Coordinates of C-alpha atoms in Angstrom, one line a residue:
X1 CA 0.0 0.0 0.0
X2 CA 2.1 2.5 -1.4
X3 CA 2.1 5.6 -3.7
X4 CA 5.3 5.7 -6.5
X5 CA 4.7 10.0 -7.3
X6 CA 2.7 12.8 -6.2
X7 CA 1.6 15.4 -8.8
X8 CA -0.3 18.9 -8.2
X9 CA -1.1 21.0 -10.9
X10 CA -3.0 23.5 -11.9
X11 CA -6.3 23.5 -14.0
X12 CA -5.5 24.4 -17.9
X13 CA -7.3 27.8 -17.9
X14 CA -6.3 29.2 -14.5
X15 CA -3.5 31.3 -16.0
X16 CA -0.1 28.9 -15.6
X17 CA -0.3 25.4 -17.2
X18 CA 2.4 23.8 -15.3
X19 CA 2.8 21.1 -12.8
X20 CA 3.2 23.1 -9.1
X21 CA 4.5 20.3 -7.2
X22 CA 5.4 16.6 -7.7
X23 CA 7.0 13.9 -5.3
X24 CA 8.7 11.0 -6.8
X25 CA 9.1 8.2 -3.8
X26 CA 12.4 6.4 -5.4
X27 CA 12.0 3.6 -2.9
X28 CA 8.7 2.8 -4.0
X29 CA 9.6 3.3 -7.8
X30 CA 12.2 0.3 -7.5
X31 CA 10.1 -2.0 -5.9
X32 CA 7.5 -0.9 -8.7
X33 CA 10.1 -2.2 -11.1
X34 CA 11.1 -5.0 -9.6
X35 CA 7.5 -6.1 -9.2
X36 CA 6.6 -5.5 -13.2
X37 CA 9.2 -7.8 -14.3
X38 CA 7.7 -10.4 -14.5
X39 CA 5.1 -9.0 -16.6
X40 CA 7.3 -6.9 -18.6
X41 CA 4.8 -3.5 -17.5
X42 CA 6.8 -1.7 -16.1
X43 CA 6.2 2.1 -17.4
X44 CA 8.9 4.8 -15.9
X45 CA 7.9 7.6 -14.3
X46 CA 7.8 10.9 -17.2
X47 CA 8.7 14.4 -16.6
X48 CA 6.5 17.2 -15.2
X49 CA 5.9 18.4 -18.2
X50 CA 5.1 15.0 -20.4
X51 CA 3.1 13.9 -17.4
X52 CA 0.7 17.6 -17.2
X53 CA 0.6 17.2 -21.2
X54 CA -0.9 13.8 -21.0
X55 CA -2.9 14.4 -17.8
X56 CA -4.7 17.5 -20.0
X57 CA -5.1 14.6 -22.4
X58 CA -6.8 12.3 -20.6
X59 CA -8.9 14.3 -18.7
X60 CA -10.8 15.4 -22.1
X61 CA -9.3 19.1 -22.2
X62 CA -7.8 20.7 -25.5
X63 CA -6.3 24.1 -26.4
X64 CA -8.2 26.0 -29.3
X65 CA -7.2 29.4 -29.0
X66 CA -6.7 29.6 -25.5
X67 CA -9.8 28.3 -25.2
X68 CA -10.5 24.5 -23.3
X69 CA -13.4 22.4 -24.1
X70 CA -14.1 18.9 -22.7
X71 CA -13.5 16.3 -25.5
X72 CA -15.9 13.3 -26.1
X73 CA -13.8 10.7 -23.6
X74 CA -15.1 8.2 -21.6
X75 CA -14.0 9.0 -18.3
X76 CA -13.5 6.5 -15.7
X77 CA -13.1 9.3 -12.0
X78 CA -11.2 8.7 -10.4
X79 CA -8.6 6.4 -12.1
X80 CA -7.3 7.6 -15.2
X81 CA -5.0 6.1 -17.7
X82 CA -2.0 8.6 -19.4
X83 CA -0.2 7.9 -22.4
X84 CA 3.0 8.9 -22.4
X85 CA 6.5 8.5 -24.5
X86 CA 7.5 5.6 -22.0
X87 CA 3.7 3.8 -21.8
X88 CA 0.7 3.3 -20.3
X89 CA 0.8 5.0 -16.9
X90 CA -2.5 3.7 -14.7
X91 CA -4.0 4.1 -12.7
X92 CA -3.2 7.1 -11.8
X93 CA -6.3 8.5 -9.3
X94 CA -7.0 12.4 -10.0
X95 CA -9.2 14.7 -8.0
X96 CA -10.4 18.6 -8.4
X97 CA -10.1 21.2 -6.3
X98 CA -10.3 24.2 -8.3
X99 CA -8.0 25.8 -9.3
X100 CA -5.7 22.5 -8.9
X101 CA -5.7 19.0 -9.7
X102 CA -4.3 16.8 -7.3
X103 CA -2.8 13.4 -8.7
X104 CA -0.7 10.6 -7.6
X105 CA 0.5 6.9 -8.3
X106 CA -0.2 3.6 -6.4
X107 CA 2.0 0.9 -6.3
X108 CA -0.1 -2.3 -8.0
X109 CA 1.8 -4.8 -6.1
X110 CA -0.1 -7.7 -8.4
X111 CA 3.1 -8.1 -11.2
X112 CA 2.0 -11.1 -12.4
X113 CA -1.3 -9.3 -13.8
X114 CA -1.2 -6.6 -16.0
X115 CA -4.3 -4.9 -15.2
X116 CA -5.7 -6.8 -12.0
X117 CA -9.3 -5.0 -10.9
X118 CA -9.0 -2.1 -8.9
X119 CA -10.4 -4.2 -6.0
X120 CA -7.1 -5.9 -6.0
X121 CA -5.2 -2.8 -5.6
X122 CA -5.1 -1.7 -2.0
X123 CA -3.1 1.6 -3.4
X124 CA -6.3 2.7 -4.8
X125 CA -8.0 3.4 -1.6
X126 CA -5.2 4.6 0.5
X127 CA -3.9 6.8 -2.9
X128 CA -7.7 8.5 -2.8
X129 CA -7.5 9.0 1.1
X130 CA -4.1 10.5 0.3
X131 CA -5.4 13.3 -2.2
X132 CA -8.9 13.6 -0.1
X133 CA -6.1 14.5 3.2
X134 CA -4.2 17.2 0.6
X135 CA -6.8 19.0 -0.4
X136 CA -8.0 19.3 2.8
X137 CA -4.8 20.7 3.9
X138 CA -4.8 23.2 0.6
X139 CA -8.2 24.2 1.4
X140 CA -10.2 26.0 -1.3
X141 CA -8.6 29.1 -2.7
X142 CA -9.4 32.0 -4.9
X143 CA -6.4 33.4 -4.9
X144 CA -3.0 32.3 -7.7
X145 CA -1.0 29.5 -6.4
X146 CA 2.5 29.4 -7.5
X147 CA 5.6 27.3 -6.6
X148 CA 6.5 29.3 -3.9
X149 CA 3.0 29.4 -1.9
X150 CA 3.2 29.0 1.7
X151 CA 0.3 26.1 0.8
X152 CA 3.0 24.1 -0.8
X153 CA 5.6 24.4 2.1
X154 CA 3.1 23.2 4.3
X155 CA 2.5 19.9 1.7
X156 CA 6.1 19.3 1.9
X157 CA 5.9 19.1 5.4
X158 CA 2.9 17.4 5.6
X159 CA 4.4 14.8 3.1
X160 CA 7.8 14.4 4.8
X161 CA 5.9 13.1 8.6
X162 CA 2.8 11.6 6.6
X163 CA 4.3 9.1 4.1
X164 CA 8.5 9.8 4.2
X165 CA 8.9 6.5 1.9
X166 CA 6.3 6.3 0.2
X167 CA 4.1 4.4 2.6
X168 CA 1.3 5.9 5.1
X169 CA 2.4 6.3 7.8
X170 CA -1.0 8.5 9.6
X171 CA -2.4 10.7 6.9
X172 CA -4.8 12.7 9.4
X173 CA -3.8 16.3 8.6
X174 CA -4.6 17.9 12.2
X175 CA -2.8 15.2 13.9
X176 CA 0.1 15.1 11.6
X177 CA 0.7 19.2 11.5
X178 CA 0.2 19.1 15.3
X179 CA 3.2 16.4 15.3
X180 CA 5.1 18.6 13.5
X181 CA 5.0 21.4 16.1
X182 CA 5.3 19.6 18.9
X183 CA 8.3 17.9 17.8
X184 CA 10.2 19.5 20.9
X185 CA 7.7 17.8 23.6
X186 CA 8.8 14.1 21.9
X187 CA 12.3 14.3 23.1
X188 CA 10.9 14.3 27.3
X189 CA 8.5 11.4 27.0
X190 CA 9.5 8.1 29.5
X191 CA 6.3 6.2 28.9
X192 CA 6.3 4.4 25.3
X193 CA 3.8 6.3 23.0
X194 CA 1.1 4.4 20.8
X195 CA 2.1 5.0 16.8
X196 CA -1.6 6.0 16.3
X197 CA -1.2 8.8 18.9
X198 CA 1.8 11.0 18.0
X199 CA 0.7 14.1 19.6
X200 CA 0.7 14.9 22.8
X201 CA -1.4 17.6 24.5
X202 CA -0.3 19.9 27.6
X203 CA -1.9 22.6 29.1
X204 CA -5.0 22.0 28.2
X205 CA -8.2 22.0 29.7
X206 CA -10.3 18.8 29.8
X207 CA -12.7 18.6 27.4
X208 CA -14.7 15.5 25.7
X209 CA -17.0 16.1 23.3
X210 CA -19.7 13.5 22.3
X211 CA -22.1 14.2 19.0
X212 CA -24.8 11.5 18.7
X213 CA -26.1 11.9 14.9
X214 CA -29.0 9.4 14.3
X215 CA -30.8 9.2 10.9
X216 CA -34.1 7.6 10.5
X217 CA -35.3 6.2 6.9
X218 CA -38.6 5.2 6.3
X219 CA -41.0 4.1 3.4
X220 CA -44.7 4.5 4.5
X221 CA -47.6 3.3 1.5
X222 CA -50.9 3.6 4.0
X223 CA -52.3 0.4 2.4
X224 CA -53.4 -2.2 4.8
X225 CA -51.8 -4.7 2.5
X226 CA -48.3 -3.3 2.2
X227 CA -46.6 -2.4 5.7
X228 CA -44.8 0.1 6.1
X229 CA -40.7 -0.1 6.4
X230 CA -38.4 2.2 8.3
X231 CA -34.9 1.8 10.4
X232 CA -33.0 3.7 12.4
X233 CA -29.3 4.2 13.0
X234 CA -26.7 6.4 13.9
X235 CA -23.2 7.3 14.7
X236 CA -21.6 8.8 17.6
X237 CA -18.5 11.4 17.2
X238 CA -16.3 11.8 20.0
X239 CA -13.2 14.5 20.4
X240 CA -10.6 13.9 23.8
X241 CA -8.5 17.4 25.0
X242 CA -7.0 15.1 27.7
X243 CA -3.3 15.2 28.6
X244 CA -1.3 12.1 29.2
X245 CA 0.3 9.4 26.6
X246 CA -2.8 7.1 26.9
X247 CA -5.9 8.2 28.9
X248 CA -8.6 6.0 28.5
X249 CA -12.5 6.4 28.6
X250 CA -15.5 4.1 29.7
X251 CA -18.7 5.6 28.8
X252 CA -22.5 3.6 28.8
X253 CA -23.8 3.9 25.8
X254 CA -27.8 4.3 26.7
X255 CA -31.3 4.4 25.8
X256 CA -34.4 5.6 27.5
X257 CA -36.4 3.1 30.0
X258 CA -39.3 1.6 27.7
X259 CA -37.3 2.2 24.6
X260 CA -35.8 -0.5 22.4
X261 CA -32.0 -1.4 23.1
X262 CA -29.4 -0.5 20.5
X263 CA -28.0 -2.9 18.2
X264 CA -25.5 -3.7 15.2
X265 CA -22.8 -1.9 17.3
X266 CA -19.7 -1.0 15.1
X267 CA -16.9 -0.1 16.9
X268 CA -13.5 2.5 16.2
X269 CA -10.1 0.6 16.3
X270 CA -9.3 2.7 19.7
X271 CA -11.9 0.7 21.4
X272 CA -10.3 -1.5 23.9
X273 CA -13.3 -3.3 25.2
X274 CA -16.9 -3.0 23.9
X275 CA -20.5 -4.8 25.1
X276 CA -21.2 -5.7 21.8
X277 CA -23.0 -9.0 22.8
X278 CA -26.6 -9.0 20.7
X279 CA -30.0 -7.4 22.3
X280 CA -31.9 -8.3 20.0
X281 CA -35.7 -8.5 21.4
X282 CA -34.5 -7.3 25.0
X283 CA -36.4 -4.6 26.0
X284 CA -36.9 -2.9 29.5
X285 CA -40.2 -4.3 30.3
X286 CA -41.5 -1.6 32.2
X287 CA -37.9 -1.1 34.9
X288 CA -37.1 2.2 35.3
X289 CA -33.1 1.5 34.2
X290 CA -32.3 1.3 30.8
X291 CA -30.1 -1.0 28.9
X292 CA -26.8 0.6 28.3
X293 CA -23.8 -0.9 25.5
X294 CA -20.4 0.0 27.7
X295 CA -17.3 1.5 26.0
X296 CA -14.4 1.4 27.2
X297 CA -11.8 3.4 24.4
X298 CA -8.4 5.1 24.3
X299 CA -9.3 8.0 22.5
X300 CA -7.0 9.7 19.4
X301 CA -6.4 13.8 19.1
X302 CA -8.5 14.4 16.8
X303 CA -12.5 14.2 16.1
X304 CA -12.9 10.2 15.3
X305 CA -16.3 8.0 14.9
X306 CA -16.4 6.0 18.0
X307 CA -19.1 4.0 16.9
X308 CA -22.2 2.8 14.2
X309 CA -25.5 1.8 15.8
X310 CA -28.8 1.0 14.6
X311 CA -31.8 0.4 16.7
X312 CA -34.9 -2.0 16.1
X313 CA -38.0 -0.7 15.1
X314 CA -40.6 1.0 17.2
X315 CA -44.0 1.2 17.0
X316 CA -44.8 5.1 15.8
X317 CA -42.9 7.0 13.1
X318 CA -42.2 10.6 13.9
X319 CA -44.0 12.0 11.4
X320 CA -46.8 9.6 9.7
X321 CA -48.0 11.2 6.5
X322 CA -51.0 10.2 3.7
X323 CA -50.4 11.0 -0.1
X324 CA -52.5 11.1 -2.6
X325 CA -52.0 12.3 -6.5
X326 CA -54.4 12.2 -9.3
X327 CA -54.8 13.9 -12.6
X328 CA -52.7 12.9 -15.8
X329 CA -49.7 14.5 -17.8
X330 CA -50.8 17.9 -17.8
X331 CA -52.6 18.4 -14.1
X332 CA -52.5 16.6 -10.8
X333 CA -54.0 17.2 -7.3
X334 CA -52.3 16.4 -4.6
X335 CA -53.2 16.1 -0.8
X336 CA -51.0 15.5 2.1
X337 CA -51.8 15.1 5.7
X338 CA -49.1 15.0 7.8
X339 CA -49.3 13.7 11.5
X340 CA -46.3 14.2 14.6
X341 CA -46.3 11.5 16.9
X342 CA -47.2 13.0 20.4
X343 CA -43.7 11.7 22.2
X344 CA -41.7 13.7 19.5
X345 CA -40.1 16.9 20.1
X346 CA -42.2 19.5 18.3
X347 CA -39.2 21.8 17.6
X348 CA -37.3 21.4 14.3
X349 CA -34.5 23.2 12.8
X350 CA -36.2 22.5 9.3
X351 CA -39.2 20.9 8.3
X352 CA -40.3 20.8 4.6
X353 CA -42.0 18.5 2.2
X354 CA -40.8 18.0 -1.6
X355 CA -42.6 16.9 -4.3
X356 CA -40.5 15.5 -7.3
X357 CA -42.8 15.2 -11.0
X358 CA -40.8 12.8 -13.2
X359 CA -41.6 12.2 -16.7
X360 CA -43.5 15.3 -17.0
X361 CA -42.7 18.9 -18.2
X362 CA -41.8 22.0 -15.6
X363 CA -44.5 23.3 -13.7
X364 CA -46.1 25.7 -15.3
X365 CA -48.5 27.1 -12.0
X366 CA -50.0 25.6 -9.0
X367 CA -52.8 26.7 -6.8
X368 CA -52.2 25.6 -3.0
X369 CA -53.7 26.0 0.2
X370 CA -51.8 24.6 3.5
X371 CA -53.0 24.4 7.1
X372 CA -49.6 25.8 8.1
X373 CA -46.2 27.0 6.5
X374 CA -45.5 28.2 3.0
X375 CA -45.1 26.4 -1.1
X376 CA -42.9 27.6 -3.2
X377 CA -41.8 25.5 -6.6
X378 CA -38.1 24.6 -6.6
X379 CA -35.2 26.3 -8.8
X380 CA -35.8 23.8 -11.4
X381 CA -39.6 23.9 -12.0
X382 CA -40.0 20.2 -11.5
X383 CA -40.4 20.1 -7.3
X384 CA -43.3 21.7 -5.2
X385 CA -41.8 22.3 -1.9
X386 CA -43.9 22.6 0.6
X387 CA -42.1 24.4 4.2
X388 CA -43.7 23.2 7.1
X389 CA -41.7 25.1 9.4
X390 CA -40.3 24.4 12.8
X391 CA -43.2 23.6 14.7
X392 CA -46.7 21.3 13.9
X393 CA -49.8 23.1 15.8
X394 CA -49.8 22.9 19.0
X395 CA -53.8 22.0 19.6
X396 CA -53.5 18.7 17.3
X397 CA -50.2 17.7 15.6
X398 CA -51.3 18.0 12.4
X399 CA -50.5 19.7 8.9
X400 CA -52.5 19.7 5.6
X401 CA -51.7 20.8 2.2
X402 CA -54.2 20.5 -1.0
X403 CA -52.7 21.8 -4.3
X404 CA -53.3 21.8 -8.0
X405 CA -50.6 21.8 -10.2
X406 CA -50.5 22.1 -13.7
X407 CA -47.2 21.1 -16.1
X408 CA -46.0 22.1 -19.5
X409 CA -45.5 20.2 -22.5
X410 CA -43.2 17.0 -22.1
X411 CA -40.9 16.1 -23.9
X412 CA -38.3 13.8 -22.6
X413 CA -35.0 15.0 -25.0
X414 CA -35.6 18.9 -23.0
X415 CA -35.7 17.0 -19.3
X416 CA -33.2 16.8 -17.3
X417 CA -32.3 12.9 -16.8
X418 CA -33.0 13.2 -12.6
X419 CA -36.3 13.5 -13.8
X420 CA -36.9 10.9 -16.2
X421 CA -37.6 7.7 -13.8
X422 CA -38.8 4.4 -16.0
X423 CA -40.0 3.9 -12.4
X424 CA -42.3 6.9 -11.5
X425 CA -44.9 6.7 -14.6
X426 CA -48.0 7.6 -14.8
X427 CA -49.8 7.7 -10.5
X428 CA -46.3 6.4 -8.8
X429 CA -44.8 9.4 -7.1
X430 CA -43.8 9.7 -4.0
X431 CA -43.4 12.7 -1.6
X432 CA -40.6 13.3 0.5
X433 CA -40.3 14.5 4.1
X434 CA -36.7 16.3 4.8
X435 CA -36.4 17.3 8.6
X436 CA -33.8 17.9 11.3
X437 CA -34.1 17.9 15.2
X438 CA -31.9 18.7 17.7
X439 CA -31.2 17.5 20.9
X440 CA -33.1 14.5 20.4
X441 CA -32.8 10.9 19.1
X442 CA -35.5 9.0 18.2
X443 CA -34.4 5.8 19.4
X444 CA -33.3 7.2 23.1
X445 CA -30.0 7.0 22.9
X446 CA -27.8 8.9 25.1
X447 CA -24.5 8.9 26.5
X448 CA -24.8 8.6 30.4
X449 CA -22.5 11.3 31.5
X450 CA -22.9 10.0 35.7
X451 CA -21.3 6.8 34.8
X452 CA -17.9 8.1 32.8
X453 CA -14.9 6.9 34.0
X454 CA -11.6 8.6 33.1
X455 CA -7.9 7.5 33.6
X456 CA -6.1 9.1 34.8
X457 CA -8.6 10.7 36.8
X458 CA -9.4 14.1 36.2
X459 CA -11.8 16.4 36.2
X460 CA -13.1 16.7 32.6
X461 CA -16.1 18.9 30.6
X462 CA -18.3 17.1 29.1
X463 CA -20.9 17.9 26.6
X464 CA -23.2 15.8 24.1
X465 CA -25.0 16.8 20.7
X466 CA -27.7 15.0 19.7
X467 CA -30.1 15.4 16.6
X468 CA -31.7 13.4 14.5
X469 CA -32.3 13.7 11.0
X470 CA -34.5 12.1 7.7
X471 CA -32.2 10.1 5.9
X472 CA -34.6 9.0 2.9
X473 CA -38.2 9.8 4.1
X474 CA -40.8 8.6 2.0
X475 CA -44.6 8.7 1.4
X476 CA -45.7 7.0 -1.5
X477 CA -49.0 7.5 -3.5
X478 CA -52.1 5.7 -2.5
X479 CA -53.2 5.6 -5.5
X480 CA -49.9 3.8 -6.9
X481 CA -49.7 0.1 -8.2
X482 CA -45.4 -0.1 -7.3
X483 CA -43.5 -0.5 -4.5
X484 CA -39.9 1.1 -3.8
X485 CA -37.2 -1.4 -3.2
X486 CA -35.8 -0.2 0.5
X487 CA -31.7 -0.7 1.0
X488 CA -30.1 -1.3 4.4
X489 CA -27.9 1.2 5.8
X490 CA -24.5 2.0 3.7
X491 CA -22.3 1.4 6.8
X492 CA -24.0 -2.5 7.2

């Protein structure tokens, strides 16, 4: 898992074609050979200037009179292949950050294969990692980068602690940068200190910071015949300002008494010990102490995912909601009646309901009436968005819009391709609900701040986020005949 060369460059029309900065890890390059052989692939490493030339190339730009225009390529982001004098250089993974173009080389390891999948290639990931970490550390800039930008010092730097042969080493930029200034501290240490912690911190005040950030997706089709399907999960962000080589941290992860326990626990590598035994159907049954998931974890310097949860279903949604469209090509009616559940917290950050029309034209006028909160139609003429606001009426929970809405002519080469579903014809549509709320989780969790143990002892702040949010909210037409397909969680 290592990276051959390093390239950043500029974009072709930002006023200095050239490459800014390259990094050629000779190390790596022989091992590169010696691993082609075999194969008889090996393709040497060009010049700047040959490399930005075919770079330009391959990412479908030309010069005509100053003036660049995308080419009719087929472009495979974010692993190109250049052709150069010496070969075939691939894959070579690129990234945009305007005004620059960040690029560099992994090691394919596989000689005895030409072109083995990208799957194959563990370079791939930790080379797109590697450019993700550099532009961070660039940032976004409006201003003309040259050779001697103060930006590119701090790559060198960054470059010389983060991956000095060619091989990562820890390519988290905060860490890493703090490593760097601290340097002097290193030199004082009697206690052996963890590669994954290279910073130490002194004088500061101690702080932990917890973010709970749950997301709740849900599919709802208010037909007796087809139930309706919804999860919940989350994630829980932690950041330690604790001084000492290796403090460690137990903290209860908890949930509310009568509330379902927490389940599919995923865990970050600093985790020494976790209660990840299986809940499953285990619920309080009425005690007044709720089930908690201990954690017991040696935290890193920097902001880190301590762990992935999801919980089992409950009985209520937060928001139930009816949806019905009819009409035809040219006009529908649409009514929505929208319904929190009682033992939500009626306070949202945002609250608004979107209507997407496939296969039809823009929306040429609506006529709408809504018990609460304002409709407008969205930038591209093909959403009514309905804002509910941050509150549902006190006196019943409930929220009611009833709208007309009539489209244009349709004719599918003038729509954009978001809008042109083989799936949504004719009565399926669906209406989505987008909301966020914070200091709450719908599931209960909680982080039980009476219970925290710290070692060394000291005397720390604490203070927990929570909110929960709609991660792919969904009513679907009653009047319908399809169902949506609904996918598990990305992190399972």
């Amino acid at each position: 898992m290592s990276i051959r060369a390093i390239w950043v460059s500029t974009l072709p029309d930002s006023g200095s074609d050239n490459v800014l900065y390259s990094r050629k890890f000779i190390t790596v390059e022989k091992r590169a050979k010696i691993f082609a052989e075999s194969a008889d692939n090996y393709v040497k490493l060009p010049e700047d200037s040959v490399f930005y030339s075919a770079l330009v190339s391959a990412l479908g730009l030309k010069s005509e009179s100053s003036q660049f225009s995308k080419s009719d390529v087929i472009q495979s982001t974010p692993v190109f292949e250049l052709s150069t004098r010496e070969g075939k250089l691939w894959p070579v993974i690129v990234i945009e950050q305007h005004p620059l173009i960040l690029c560099c080389l992994p090691l394919v390891e596989n000689g005895s294969i030409a072109r083995p999948p990208l799957i194959e290639i563990p370079g791939i990931s930790i080379g797109f990692s590697l450019l993700l970490h550099i532009a961070e550390l660039l940032g976004p800039s409006q201003q003309k980068i040259d050779q001697n930008s103060s930006k590119l010092h701090d790559l060198r730097t960054y470059l010389h602690y983060a991956l000095p042969f060619g091989t990562p080493i820890n390519l988290n930029v905060s860490t890493v940068m703090a490593a760097v200034s601290s340097k002097a501290s290193h030199q004082t240490l009697t206690q052996k200190q963890p590669a994954w912690k290279p910073v130490l911190l002194r004088g500061v005040k101690s702080h932990i910071y917890f973010h709970i950030h749950e997301f709740i997706r849900a599919v709802q089709y208010d037909r007796s015949t087809v139930p309706d399907v919804w999860d919940v999960y989350g994630r829980v962000s932690c950041k330690a300002e604790l001084e000492g080589v290796a403090p460690d941290i137990t903290v209860n992860l908890s949930v509310l008494p009568n509330h379902p326990p927490i389940s599919n626990l995923i865990v970050h590598p600093c985790v020494m010990v976790a209660d990840t035994h299986s809940t499953d159907g285990v619920f309080n049954n009425g005690s007044d102490q709720p089930i908690t998931r201990r954690i017991r974890f040696s935290p890193p310097v920097e902001t880190h995912l301590l762990c992935h949860y999801s919980s089992l279903s409950l009985t209520k949604l937060p928001i139930q909601g009816f949806y019905q469209m009819r009409g035809d090509q040219k006009s529908v009616k649409i009514l929505v009646q929208l319904k929190l559940h009682e033992k939500v917290k009626n306070s949202f950050d945002y609250c608004e309901v979107q209507f997407p029309f496939y296969n039809r034209g823009s929306i040429l006028n609506y006529d709408a009436a809504s018990s609460v909160g304002t409709i407008v139609v969205g930038p591209d003429k093909r959403r009514l968005v309905w804002n509910v606001g941050q509150r549902f009426p006190s006196r019943n929970l409930e929220a009611e819009l009833k709208a007309t809405v009539n489209f244009d002519e349709y004719s599918p080469s003038q729509t954009p391709g978001v809008y042109e579903d083989p799936f949504c014809v004719e009565l399926n549509a669906y209406a989505q609900i987008l909301f966020k709320i914070s200091d709450y989780t719908h599931s209960g969790c909680i982080i039980d701040q009476k219970s925290m143990q710290i070692h060394p002892s000291v005397k720390a702040r604490i203070t927990t986020v929570r909110e929960l949010m709609s991660a792919d909210y969904k009513i679907w037409n009653s009047h319908g005949d399809c169902q949506m397909a609904f996918q598990p969680p990305a992190y399972l």
